[in-house]
């Protein structure tokens, strides 16, 4: 059988890992196969209008999108015929998501896609991996654009940080004040609202929540517990680990921040495996959910652009393009490791999916208050004590969006240069764990920060705005960049290589929210 390499599918072993030998040929797995879009040119034109801030560009319903830009029946059938010939079965099929999930054994997938699967050991455990490229039969060349899930290495990490004991030299000085999510919303002037009638989607790649914890937390805030639904993606479920320092911390933080700000909105938590396939499937499931129809997605997981394959980056970016076309806002944490994004070996990196031009990248600040007003707000940077710093910088993957044209990036030393690629983040909010959020995780009250708190904070704000309007805000980036005065410009601090400055910067973006001004924007 003649084959062609699948563009962008090359994989390498994780740095520092070692092979333990071939994967069990009888091990069963599921693999996500993504096929090409229909009417790509028409969708590109629609996206170009959205990027120009053209609010007259008609949005599609989920049903319309599936019909116009989903997978064609012919393409899906071609993949199913190939799968059948290789002894693989179809576990899922969704035309709108352009997705087929195939099931089979390691031996069957190795033969079908010309790969060798191995077990690898690395610092965080073991994973099934591959090296090199995926091979496709000639008849699927150009039809299949991604094959994800052969490799099940952890793809992303949560971007939350627990508050640590004070490191102040003078112990008699009081520690910095922390806040409930409602107090942060009030400091930022969020307009009144409960989010009634709206749905917020949370993407989670591990951990879980306990309803009793939520009941207790929201009772303490004087609020009813929101309606929270766990949605299983690729067999993952709401599975609390019992460890506040683990992924439960992310799940509970996201729910509690959103639920405090919009207690009458429904919250759908899409649980998926922490793999490239799981991450993609969670996003596409939420974006194309015709039952819950979320108008806002909050994502607090990610990884440096350099850790993704080209095919996975493209697939995820296309999923966020679909969200923009459907009028769904996607808020994404920009990372907690400063300008390096935690990548060793030097150099600056940005976090993905926050770096997608179709995501609202959310950076971090340190917020202090005096009474009911903001006293100061600077870039979150506690890296000297390993406490983390807000992510941000310049993408090495995505071109400069139209709405970031003519911006400059300021280096920590003060020099300025033209922004040449997609800049991250777009906006910011309180993220320093030392001025963090009072939450409840696994039965314990604690304080948590990180840009993981900023994504649901912005998601809650946009949900309040959506509930008060006849149309959801949708793809907000062009409107925010056209109205920078609706945000609180942050001009002090740095995240390592980049410094805050007047206007947009690669630490805090356009700034933190001024809810009153944002609510007054008719274009939003």
PDB file of C-alpha atoms in Angstrom, residues 164-464:
ATOM      1  CA  UNK A 164       2.655  29.707  50.257  1.00  0.00           C
ATOM      2  CA  UNK A 165       3.592  30.903  53.743  1.00  0.00           C
ATOM      3  CA  UNK A 166       4.757  34.503  53.848  1.00  0.00           C
ATOM      4  CA  UNK A 167       8.452  34.991  53.112  1.00  0.00           C
ATOM      5  CA  UNK A 168       8.561  38.516  54.510  1.00  0.00           C
ATOM      6  CA  UNK A 169      11.646  39.373  56.572  1.00  0.00           C
ATOM      7  CA  UNK A 170       9.506  41.232  59.095  1.00  0.00           C
ATOM      8  CA  UNK A 171       7.052  38.660  60.390  1.00  0.00           C
ATOM      9  CA  UNK A 172       5.148  41.355  62.323  1.00  0.00           C
ATOM     10  CA  UNK A 173       3.942  42.879  59.054  1.00  0.00           C
ATOM     11  CA  UNK A 174       0.526  41.581  58.013  1.00  0.00           C
ATOM     12  CA  UNK A 175       0.427  39.361  54.946  1.00  0.00           C
ATOM     13  CA  UNK A 176      -1.118  40.685  51.753  1.00  0.00           C
ATOM     14  CA  UNK A 177      -4.903  40.537  51.708  1.00  0.00           C
ATOM     15  CA  UNK A 178      -6.655  37.842  49.720  1.00  0.00           C
ATOM     16  CA  UNK A 179     -10.073  38.032  48.117  1.00  0.00           C
ATOM     17  CA  UNK A 180     -13.198  36.111  47.333  1.00  0.00           C
ATOM     18  CA  UNK A 181     -14.033  36.048  43.605  1.00  0.00           C
ATOM     19  CA  UNK A 182     -16.910  38.456  44.335  1.00  0.00           C
ATOM     20  CA  UNK A 183     -14.555  40.952  45.964  1.00  0.00           C
ATOM     21  CA  UNK A 184     -12.276  40.855  42.918  1.00  0.00           C
ATOM     22  CA  UNK A 185     -15.284  41.372  40.640  1.00  0.00           C
ATOM     23  CA  UNK A 186     -16.378  44.373  42.718  1.00  0.00           C
ATOM     24  CA  UNK A 187     -12.895  45.904  42.653  1.00  0.00           C
ATOM     25  CA  UNK A 188     -12.910  45.622  38.874  1.00  0.00           C
ATOM     26  CA  UNK A 189     -16.363  47.192  38.669  1.00  0.00           C
ATOM     27  CA  UNK A 190     -18.160  44.239  37.112  1.00  0.00           C
ATOM     28  CA  UNK A 191     -21.704  45.196  36.130  1.00  0.00           C
ATOM     29  CA  UNK A 192     -24.486  43.590  38.180  1.00  0.00           C
ATOM     30  CA  UNK A 193     -25.816  40.266  36.961  1.00  0.00           C
ATOM     31  CA  UNK A 194     -26.266  36.604  37.733  1.00  0.00           C
ATOM     32  CA  UNK A 195     -25.681  35.025  34.313  1.00  0.00           C
ATOM     33  CA  UNK A 196     -29.201  33.602  34.261  1.00  0.00           C
ATOM     34  CA  UNK A 197     -29.946  31.770  31.035  1.00  0.00           C
ATOM     35  CA  UNK A 198     -26.275  31.384  30.039  1.00  0.00           C
ATOM     36  CA  UNK A 199     -23.966  28.356  30.046  1.00  0.00           C
ATOM     37  CA  UNK A 200     -20.223  28.486  30.758  1.00  0.00           C
ATOM     38  CA  UNK A 201     -18.010  25.594  29.648  1.00  0.00           C
ATOM     39  CA  UNK A 202     -14.928  24.606  31.651  1.00  0.00           C
ATOM     40  CA  UNK A 203     -12.270  22.365  30.085  1.00  0.00           C
ATOM     41  CA  UNK A 204     -10.602  20.039  32.605  1.00  0.00           C
ATOM     42  CA  UNK A 205      -7.914  17.413  31.950  1.00  0.00           C
ATOM     43  CA  UNK A 206      -8.009  15.636  35.283  1.00  0.00           C
ATOM     44  CA  UNK A 207      -9.295  15.816  38.821  1.00  0.00           C
ATOM     45  CA  UNK A 208     -12.821  16.550  39.875  1.00  0.00           C
ATOM     46  CA  UNK A 209     -15.214  18.216  42.282  1.00  0.00           C
ATOM     47  CA  UNK A 210     -17.433  17.129  45.160  1.00  0.00           C
ATOM     48  CA  UNK A 211     -20.938  18.665  45.273  1.00  0.00           C
ATOM     49  CA  UNK A 212     -20.742  18.885  49.075  1.00  0.00           C
ATOM     50  CA  UNK A 213     -17.695  21.158  48.770  1.00  0.00           C
ATOM     51  CA  UNK A 214     -19.531  23.405  46.341  1.00  0.00           C
ATOM     52  CA  UNK A 215     -22.583  23.597  48.590  1.00  0.00           C
ATOM     53  CA  UNK A 216     -20.397  24.567  51.540  1.00  0.00           C
ATOM     54  CA  UNK A 217     -18.360  27.116  49.580  1.00  0.00           C
ATOM     55  CA  UNK A 218     -21.258  28.978  48.042  1.00  0.00           C
ATOM     56  CA  UNK A 219     -23.218  28.937  51.293  1.00  0.00           C
ATOM     57  CA  UNK A 220     -20.235  30.716  52.839  1.00  0.00           C
ATOM     58  CA  UNK A 221     -20.511  33.379  50.138  1.00  0.00           C
ATOM     59  CA  UNK A 222     -24.216  33.738  50.753  1.00  0.00           C
ATOM     60  CA  UNK A 223     -25.008  32.409  47.284  1.00  0.00           C
ATOM     61  CA  UNK A 224     -26.923  29.411  45.983  1.00  0.00           C
ATOM     62  CA  UNK A 225     -24.694  26.716  44.524  1.00  0.00           C
ATOM     63  CA  UNK A 226     -24.753  26.923  40.715  1.00  0.00           C
ATOM     64  CA  UNK A 227     -25.962  24.130  38.487  1.00  0.00           C
ATOM     65  CA  UNK A 228     -22.827  22.136  37.629  1.00  0.00           C
ATOM     66  CA  UNK A 229     -22.872  19.278  35.112  1.00  0.00           C
ATOM     67  CA  UNK A 230     -19.958  16.922  34.474  1.00  0.00           C
ATOM     68  CA  UNK A 231     -19.627  15.963  30.795  1.00  0.00           C
ATOM     69  CA  UNK A 232     -17.518  12.891  29.986  1.00  0.00           C
ATOM     70  CA  UNK A 233     -15.196  13.151  26.977  1.00  0.00           C
ATOM     71  CA  UNK A 234     -13.216  10.115  25.782  1.00  0.00           C
ATOM     72  CA  UNK A 235     -14.269   8.157  28.888  1.00  0.00           C
ATOM     73  CA  UNK A 236     -12.828  10.675  31.378  1.00  0.00           C
ATOM     74  CA  UNK A 237     -15.059  11.509  34.338  1.00  0.00           C
ATOM     75  CA  UNK A 238     -15.401  13.731  37.360  1.00  0.00           C
ATOM     76  CA  UNK A 239     -12.762  11.983  39.494  1.00  0.00           C
ATOM     77  CA  UNK A 240     -11.626  13.923  42.573  1.00  0.00           C
ATOM     78  CA  UNK A 241      -8.165  12.813  43.698  1.00  0.00           C
ATOM     79  CA  UNK A 242      -8.447  14.137  47.248  1.00  0.00           C
ATOM     80  CA  UNK A 243      -5.288  16.234  46.792  1.00  0.00           C
ATOM     81  CA  UNK A 244      -5.778  20.031  46.778  1.00  0.00           C
ATOM     82  CA  UNK A 245      -2.353  20.406  45.127  1.00  0.00           C
ATOM     83  CA  UNK A 246      -3.398  18.156  42.239  1.00  0.00           C
ATOM     84  CA  UNK A 247      -5.858  18.747  39.400  1.00  0.00           C
ATOM     85  CA  UNK A 248      -8.756  19.037  41.884  1.00  0.00           C
ATOM     86  CA  UNK A 249      -7.336  22.479  42.661  1.00  0.00           C
ATOM     87  CA  UNK A 250      -7.847  23.527  39.066  1.00  0.00           C
ATOM     88  CA  UNK A 251     -11.353  22.120  38.763  1.00  0.00           C
ATOM     89  CA  UNK A 252     -12.591  23.643  42.017  1.00  0.00           C
ATOM     90  CA  UNK A 253     -10.941  27.012  41.364  1.00  0.00           C
ATOM     91  CA  UNK A 254     -12.601  27.280  37.952  1.00  0.00           C
ATOM     92  CA  UNK A 255     -16.055  26.324  39.215  1.00  0.00           C
ATOM     93  CA  UNK A 256     -15.887  28.546  42.283  1.00  0.00           C
ATOM     94  CA  UNK A 257     -14.683  31.651  40.436  1.00  0.00           C
ATOM     95  CA  UNK A 258     -17.276  31.341  37.670  1.00  0.00           C
ATOM     96  CA  UNK A 259     -20.040  30.237  40.043  1.00  0.00           C
ATOM     97  CA  UNK A 260     -19.467  33.178  42.383  1.00  0.00           C
ATOM     98  CA  UNK A 261     -19.665  35.716  39.557  1.00  0.00           C
ATOM     99  CA  UNK A 262     -22.606  34.157  37.670  1.00  0.00           C
ATOM    100  CA  UNK A 263     -24.412  31.955  40.213  1.00  0.00           C
ATOM    101  CA  UNK A 264     -27.483  31.505  38.031  1.00  0.00           C
ATOM    102  CA  UNK A 265     -25.574  30.415  34.927  1.00  0.00           C
ATOM    103  CA  UNK A 266     -25.241  26.711  34.271  1.00  0.00           C
ATOM    104  CA  UNK A 267     -21.680  25.386  34.356  1.00  0.00           C
ATOM    105  CA  UNK A 268     -20.722  22.444  32.145  1.00  0.00           C
ATOM    106  CA  UNK A 269     -17.412  20.813  33.068  1.00  0.00           C
ATOM    107  CA  UNK A 270     -15.960  18.809  30.163  1.00  0.00           C
ATOM    108  CA  UNK A 271     -13.609  16.191  31.597  1.00  0.00           C
ATOM    109  CA  UNK A 272     -11.099  14.660  29.160  1.00  0.00           C
ATOM    110  CA  UNK A 273      -7.781  12.770  29.304  1.00  0.00           C
ATOM    111  CA  UNK A 274      -4.667  14.940  29.461  1.00  0.00           C
ATOM    112  CA  UNK A 275      -3.466  14.106  25.943  1.00  0.00           C
ATOM    113  CA  UNK A 276      -3.470  16.062  22.704  1.00  0.00           C
ATOM    114  CA  UNK A 277      -6.483  14.030  21.557  1.00  0.00           C
ATOM    115  CA  UNK A 278      -8.325  14.514  24.840  1.00  0.00           C
ATOM    116  CA  UNK A 279      -7.695  18.264  24.899  1.00  0.00           C
ATOM    117  CA  UNK A 280      -8.931  18.696  21.334  1.00  0.00           C
ATOM    118  CA  UNK A 281     -11.953  16.469  21.857  1.00  0.00           C
ATOM    119  CA  UNK A 282     -12.952  18.378  24.999  1.00  0.00           C
ATOM    120  CA  UNK A 283     -12.862  21.715  23.189  1.00  0.00           C
ATOM    121  CA  UNK A 284     -14.694  20.513  20.089  1.00  0.00           C
ATOM    122  CA  UNK A 285     -17.304  18.733  22.224  1.00  0.00           C
ATOM    123  CA  UNK A 286     -17.973  21.950  24.154  1.00  0.00           C
ATOM    124  CA  UNK A 287     -17.929  24.241  21.121  1.00  0.00           C
ATOM    125  CA  UNK A 288     -20.341  22.045  19.150  1.00  0.00           C
ATOM    126  CA  UNK A 289     -22.576  21.061  22.087  1.00  0.00           C
ATOM    127  CA  UNK A 290     -26.123  21.514  20.751  1.00  0.00           C
ATOM    128  CA  UNK A 291     -27.685  20.618  24.108  1.00  0.00           C
ATOM    129  CA  UNK A 292     -25.987  23.016  26.558  1.00  0.00           C
ATOM    130  CA  UNK A 293     -24.884  25.605  23.970  1.00  0.00           C
ATOM    131  CA  UNK A 294     -22.194  27.369  26.038  1.00  0.00           C
ATOM    132  CA  UNK A 295     -21.531  30.983  25.056  1.00  0.00           C
ATOM    133  CA  UNK A 296     -18.184  31.139  26.897  1.00  0.00           C
ATOM    134  CA  UNK A 297     -15.355  28.611  27.328  1.00  0.00           C
ATOM    135  CA  UNK A 298     -12.775  28.895  30.088  1.00  0.00           C
ATOM    136  CA  UNK A 299      -9.503  26.978  29.681  1.00  0.00           C
ATOM    137  CA  UNK A 300      -6.881  26.991  32.424  1.00  0.00           C
ATOM    138  CA  UNK A 301      -4.614  24.297  30.968  1.00  0.00           C
ATOM    139  CA  UNK A 302      -1.872  24.623  28.385  1.00  0.00           C
ATOM    140  CA  UNK A 303       1.697  23.965  27.367  1.00  0.00           C
ATOM    141  CA  UNK A 304       4.515  25.792  25.626  1.00  0.00           C
ATOM    142  CA  UNK A 305       4.069  26.032  21.863  1.00  0.00           C
ATOM    143  CA  UNK A 306       7.250  24.006  21.444  1.00  0.00           C
ATOM    144  CA  UNK A 307       5.652  20.999  23.166  1.00  0.00           C
ATOM    145  CA  UNK A 308       2.930  20.581  20.524  1.00  0.00           C
ATOM    146  CA  UNK A 309       3.037  18.904  17.140  1.00  0.00           C
ATOM    147  CA  UNK A 310       2.110  21.075  14.189  1.00  0.00           C
ATOM    148  CA  UNK A 311      -0.947  18.920  13.461  1.00  0.00           C
ATOM    149  CA  UNK A 312      -2.228  19.348  17.044  1.00  0.00           C
ATOM    150  CA  UNK A 313      -1.636  23.110  17.019  1.00  0.00           C
ATOM    151  CA  UNK A 314      -3.542  23.444  13.757  1.00  0.00           C
ATOM    152  CA  UNK A 315      -6.387  21.224  14.944  1.00  0.00           C
ATOM    153  CA  UNK A 316      -6.799  23.151  18.199  1.00  0.00           C
ATOM    154  CA  UNK A 317      -6.588  26.507  16.439  1.00  0.00           C
ATOM    155  CA  UNK A 318      -9.286  25.413  13.987  1.00  0.00           C
ATOM    156  CA  UNK A 319     -11.486  24.419  16.924  1.00  0.00           C
ATOM    157  CA  UNK A 320     -11.122  27.940  18.313  1.00  0.00           C
ATOM    158  CA  UNK A 321     -11.885  29.377  14.863  1.00  0.00           C
ATOM    159  CA  UNK A 322     -15.138  27.445  14.956  1.00  0.00           C
ATOM    160  CA  UNK A 323     -15.901  28.975  18.364  1.00  0.00           C
ATOM    161  CA  UNK A 324     -15.367  32.473  16.951  1.00  0.00           C
ATOM    162  CA  UNK A 325     -17.718  31.732  14.060  1.00  0.00           C
ATOM    163  CA  UNK A 326     -20.393  30.485  16.470  1.00  0.00           C
ATOM    164  CA  UNK A 327     -20.154  33.547  18.735  1.00  0.00           C
ATOM    165  CA  UNK A 328     -18.429  31.695  21.584  1.00  0.00           C
ATOM    166  CA  UNK A 329     -15.773  33.541  23.620  1.00  0.00           C
ATOM    167  CA  UNK A 330     -12.765  31.416  24.640  1.00  0.00           C
ATOM    168  CA  UNK A 331     -10.808  32.670  27.680  1.00  0.00           C
ATOM    169  CA  UNK A 332      -7.433  30.945  28.175  1.00  0.00           C
ATOM    170  CA  UNK A 333      -4.831  31.208  30.945  1.00  0.00           C
ATOM    171  CA  UNK A 334      -1.485  32.516  29.647  1.00  0.00           C
ATOM    172  CA  UNK A 335       0.704  30.494  32.029  1.00  0.00           C
ATOM    173  CA  UNK A 336       2.402  30.865  35.392  1.00  0.00           C
ATOM    174  CA  UNK A 337       6.097  30.602  34.511  1.00  0.00           C
ATOM    175  CA  UNK A 338       6.910  34.034  33.146  1.00  0.00           C
ATOM    176  CA  UNK A 339       8.469  34.686  29.777  1.00  0.00           C
ATOM    177  CA  UNK A 340      10.118  31.237  29.537  1.00  0.00           C
ATOM    178  CA  UNK A 341       6.833  29.380  30.102  1.00  0.00           C
ATOM    179  CA  UNK A 342       8.830  26.912  32.140  1.00  0.00           C
ATOM    180  CA  UNK A 343      10.913  25.663  29.209  1.00  0.00           C
ATOM    181  CA  UNK A 344      14.468  24.876  30.249  1.00  0.00           C
ATOM    182  CA  UNK A 345      17.500  25.678  28.153  1.00  0.00           C
ATOM    183  CA  UNK A 346      16.936  29.397  27.749  1.00  0.00           C
ATOM    184  CA  UNK A 347      14.826  31.382  25.355  1.00  0.00           C
ATOM    185  CA  UNK A 348      11.332  32.802  25.607  1.00  0.00           C
ATOM    186  CA  UNK A 349       8.159  30.839  24.982  1.00  0.00           C
ATOM    187  CA  UNK A 350       4.430  31.438  25.090  1.00  0.00           C
ATOM    188  CA  UNK A 351       1.711  29.067  26.185  1.00  0.00           C
ATOM    189  CA  UNK A 352      -0.789  27.441  23.854  1.00  0.00           C
ATOM    190  CA  UNK A 353      -3.793  27.559  23.409  1.00  0.00           C
ATOM    191  CA  UNK A 354      -3.547  31.080  24.903  1.00  0.00           C
ATOM    192  CA  UNK A 355      -1.374  32.046  21.910  1.00  0.00           C
ATOM    193  CA  UNK A 356      -4.082  31.219  19.386  1.00  0.00           C
ATOM    194  CA  UNK A 357      -5.360  34.434  17.761  1.00  0.00           C
ATOM    195  CA  UNK A 358      -8.876  33.117  18.452  1.00  0.00           C
ATOM    196  CA  UNK A 359      -8.316  32.883  22.217  1.00  0.00           C
ATOM    197  CA  UNK A 360      -8.539  35.704  24.734  1.00  0.00           C
ATOM    198  CA  UNK A 361      -5.161  35.212  26.414  1.00  0.00           C
ATOM    199  CA  UNK A 362      -5.380  36.023  30.143  1.00  0.00           C
ATOM    200  CA  UNK A 363      -2.243  37.189  31.963  1.00  0.00           C
ATOM    201  CA  UNK A 364      -1.576  37.855  35.634  1.00  0.00           C
ATOM    202  CA  UNK A 365      -1.195  40.756  38.068  1.00  0.00           C
ATOM    203  CA  UNK A 366      -0.717  41.374  41.776  1.00  0.00           C
ATOM    204  CA  UNK A 367      -3.739  43.309  43.046  1.00  0.00           C
ATOM    205  CA  UNK A 368      -3.899  45.168  46.349  1.00  0.00           C
ATOM    206  CA  UNK A 369      -6.851  47.091  47.695  1.00  0.00           C
ATOM    207  CA  UNK A 370      -7.573  49.863  50.169  1.00  0.00           C
ATOM    208  CA  UNK A 371     -11.097  49.636  51.397  1.00  0.00           C
ATOM    209  CA  UNK A 372     -13.324  48.990  48.401  1.00  0.00           C
ATOM    210  CA  UNK A 373     -10.930  50.449  45.822  1.00  0.00           C
ATOM    211  CA  UNK A 374      -7.826  49.228  44.028  1.00  0.00           C
ATOM    212  CA  UNK A 375      -4.693  50.568  45.697  1.00  0.00           C
ATOM    213  CA  UNK A 376      -2.181  49.180  43.196  1.00  0.00           C
ATOM    214  CA  UNK A 377      -1.866  46.628  40.422  1.00  0.00           C
ATOM    215  CA  UNK A 378       1.418  45.470  38.940  1.00  0.00           C
ATOM    216  CA  UNK A 379       2.687  42.506  36.924  1.00  0.00           C
ATOM    217  CA  UNK A 380       2.642  39.282  38.916  1.00  0.00           C
ATOM    218  CA  UNK A 381       6.262  38.156  39.247  1.00  0.00           C
ATOM    219  CA  UNK A 382       7.485  36.138  42.181  1.00  0.00           C
ATOM    220  CA  UNK A 383       9.881  33.984  40.147  1.00  0.00           C
ATOM    221  CA  UNK A 384      12.883  34.895  42.298  1.00  0.00           C
ATOM    222  CA  UNK A 385      11.276  32.836  45.049  1.00  0.00           C
ATOM    223  CA  UNK A 386       9.892  30.194  42.698  1.00  0.00           C
ATOM    224  CA  UNK A 387       6.423  31.583  43.253  1.00  0.00           C
ATOM    225  CA  UNK A 388       5.649  31.975  39.574  1.00  0.00           C
ATOM    226  CA  UNK A 389       4.982  34.853  37.192  1.00  0.00           C
ATOM    227  CA  UNK A 390       2.406  35.693  34.581  1.00  0.00           C
ATOM    228  CA  UNK A 391       3.094  34.205  31.150  1.00  0.00           C
ATOM    229  CA  UNK A 392       3.462  36.343  28.066  1.00  0.00           C
ATOM    230  CA  UNK A 393       5.602  37.096  25.066  1.00  0.00           C
ATOM    231  CA  UNK A 394       5.584  36.658  21.327  1.00  0.00           C
ATOM    232  CA  UNK A 395       4.372  33.560  19.506  1.00  0.00           C
ATOM    233  CA  UNK A 396       6.774  31.624  17.324  1.00  0.00           C
ATOM    234  CA  UNK A 397       3.850  29.993  15.496  1.00  0.00           C
ATOM    235  CA  UNK A 398       1.034  32.444  14.810  1.00  0.00           C
ATOM    236  CA  UNK A 399       1.210  35.466  12.529  1.00  0.00           C
ATOM    237  CA  UNK A 400       0.418  38.985  13.729  1.00  0.00           C
ATOM    238  CA  UNK A 401      -3.367  39.435  13.886  1.00  0.00           C
ATOM    239  CA  UNK A 402      -4.875  42.474  12.230  1.00  0.00           C
ATOM    240  CA  UNK A 403      -5.982  43.873  15.593  1.00  0.00           C
ATOM    241  CA  UNK A 404      -2.392  43.800  16.931  1.00  0.00           C
ATOM    242  CA  UNK A 405      -0.904  45.687  13.976  1.00  0.00           C
ATOM    243  CA  UNK A 406       1.443  48.561  14.860  1.00  0.00           C
ATOM    244  CA  UNK A 407       1.928  47.511  18.484  1.00  0.00           C
ATOM    245  CA  UNK A 408       5.308  47.407  20.166  1.00  0.00           C
ATOM    246  CA  UNK A 409       6.799  44.985  22.642  1.00  0.00           C
ATOM    247  CA  UNK A 410       8.840  46.330  25.571  1.00  0.00           C
ATOM    248  CA  UNK A 411      11.813  44.351  26.869  1.00  0.00           C
ATOM    249  CA  UNK A 412      12.618  44.239  30.573  1.00  0.00           C
ATOM    250  CA  UNK A 413      15.594  46.496  29.894  1.00  0.00           C
ATOM    251  CA  UNK A 414      13.319  49.160  28.439  1.00  0.00           C
ATOM    252  CA  UNK A 415      14.023  48.780  24.716  1.00  0.00           C
ATOM    253  CA  UNK A 416      11.012  48.680  22.411  1.00  0.00           C
ATOM    254  CA  UNK A 417      10.554  46.967  19.073  1.00  0.00           C
ATOM    255  CA  UNK A 418       7.741  46.307  16.643  1.00  0.00           C
ATOM    256  CA  UNK A 419       5.550  43.342  17.494  1.00  0.00           C
ATOM    257  CA  UNK A 420       6.104  40.917  14.625  1.00  0.00           C
ATOM    258  CA  UNK A 421       3.984  37.883  15.584  1.00  0.00           C
ATOM    259  CA  UNK A 422       0.950  37.209  17.750  1.00  0.00           C
ATOM    260  CA  UNK A 423       1.522  38.825  21.149  1.00  0.00           C
ATOM    261  CA  UNK A 424       0.353  37.263  24.417  1.00  0.00           C
ATOM    262  CA  UNK A 425      -1.588  38.013  26.605  1.00  0.00           C
ATOM    263  CA  UNK A 426      -4.559  40.147  25.562  1.00  0.00           C
ATOM    264  CA  UNK A 427      -5.897  41.007  29.019  1.00  0.00           C
ATOM    265  CA  UNK A 428      -5.041  40.317  32.646  1.00  0.00           C
ATOM    266  CA  UNK A 429      -6.368  40.105  36.175  1.00  0.00           C
ATOM    267  CA  UNK A 430      -5.384  39.284  39.722  1.00  0.00           C
ATOM    268  CA  UNK A 431      -3.246  36.106  39.739  1.00  0.00           C
ATOM    269  CA  UNK A 432      -0.543  36.384  42.413  1.00  0.00           C
ATOM    270  CA  UNK A 433      -1.203  33.611  44.971  1.00  0.00           C
ATOM    271  CA  UNK A 434      -0.144  36.023  47.717  1.00  0.00           C
ATOM    272  CA  UNK A 435      -3.139  38.222  46.805  1.00  0.00           C
ATOM    273  CA  UNK A 436      -5.131  35.262  45.540  1.00  0.00           C
ATOM    274  CA  UNK A 437      -8.622  33.845  45.774  1.00  0.00           C
ATOM    275  CA  UNK A 438     -10.244  32.308  48.843  1.00  0.00           C
ATOM    276  CA  UNK A 439     -11.557  28.924  47.677  1.00  0.00           C
ATOM    277  CA  UNK A 440     -12.462  25.496  48.995  1.00  0.00           C
ATOM    278  CA  UNK A 441     -10.739  22.383  47.629  1.00  0.00           C
ATOM    279  CA  UNK A 442     -11.247  18.821  48.836  1.00  0.00           C
ATOM    280  CA  UNK A 443     -12.849  19.918  52.097  1.00  0.00           C
ATOM    281  CA  UNK A 444     -10.246  22.551  52.970  1.00  0.00           C
ATOM    282  CA  UNK A 445     -10.293  26.328  52.765  1.00  0.00           C
ATOM    283  CA  UNK A 446      -7.256  27.600  50.928  1.00  0.00           C
ATOM    284  CA  UNK A 447      -5.933  30.472  48.819  1.00  0.00           C
ATOM    285  CA  UNK A 448      -5.087  29.920  45.166  1.00  0.00           C
ATOM    286  CA  UNK A 449      -3.793  32.136  42.380  1.00  0.00           C
ATOM    287  CA  UNK A 450      -2.274  31.749  38.949  1.00  0.00           C
ATOM    288  CA  UNK A 451      -3.591  32.750  35.554  1.00  0.00           C
ATOM    289  CA  UNK A 452      -5.961  29.805  35.998  1.00  0.00           C
ATOM    290  CA  UNK A 453      -8.024  32.189  38.105  1.00  0.00           C
ATOM    291  CA  UNK A 454      -7.973  34.924  35.468  1.00  0.00           C
ATOM    292  CA  UNK A 455      -9.528  32.886  32.662  1.00  0.00           C
ATOM    293  CA  UNK A 456     -12.675  32.012  34.677  1.00  0.00           C
ATOM    294  CA  UNK A 457     -12.753  35.579  36.038  1.00  0.00           C
ATOM    295  CA  UNK A 458     -13.005  36.964  32.511  1.00  0.00           C
ATOM    296  CA  UNK A 459     -15.391  34.167  31.557  1.00  0.00           C
ATOM    297  CA  UNK A 460     -17.663  35.232  34.389  1.00  0.00           C
ATOM    298  CA  UNK A 461     -17.514  38.881  33.331  1.00  0.00           C
ATOM    299  CA  UNK A 462     -18.364  38.102  29.715  1.00  0.00           C
ATOM    300  CA  UNK A 463     -21.189  35.820  30.844  1.00  0.00           C
ATOM    301  CA  UNK A 464     -22.694  38.697  32.840  1.00  0.00           C
TER     302      UNK A 464
END
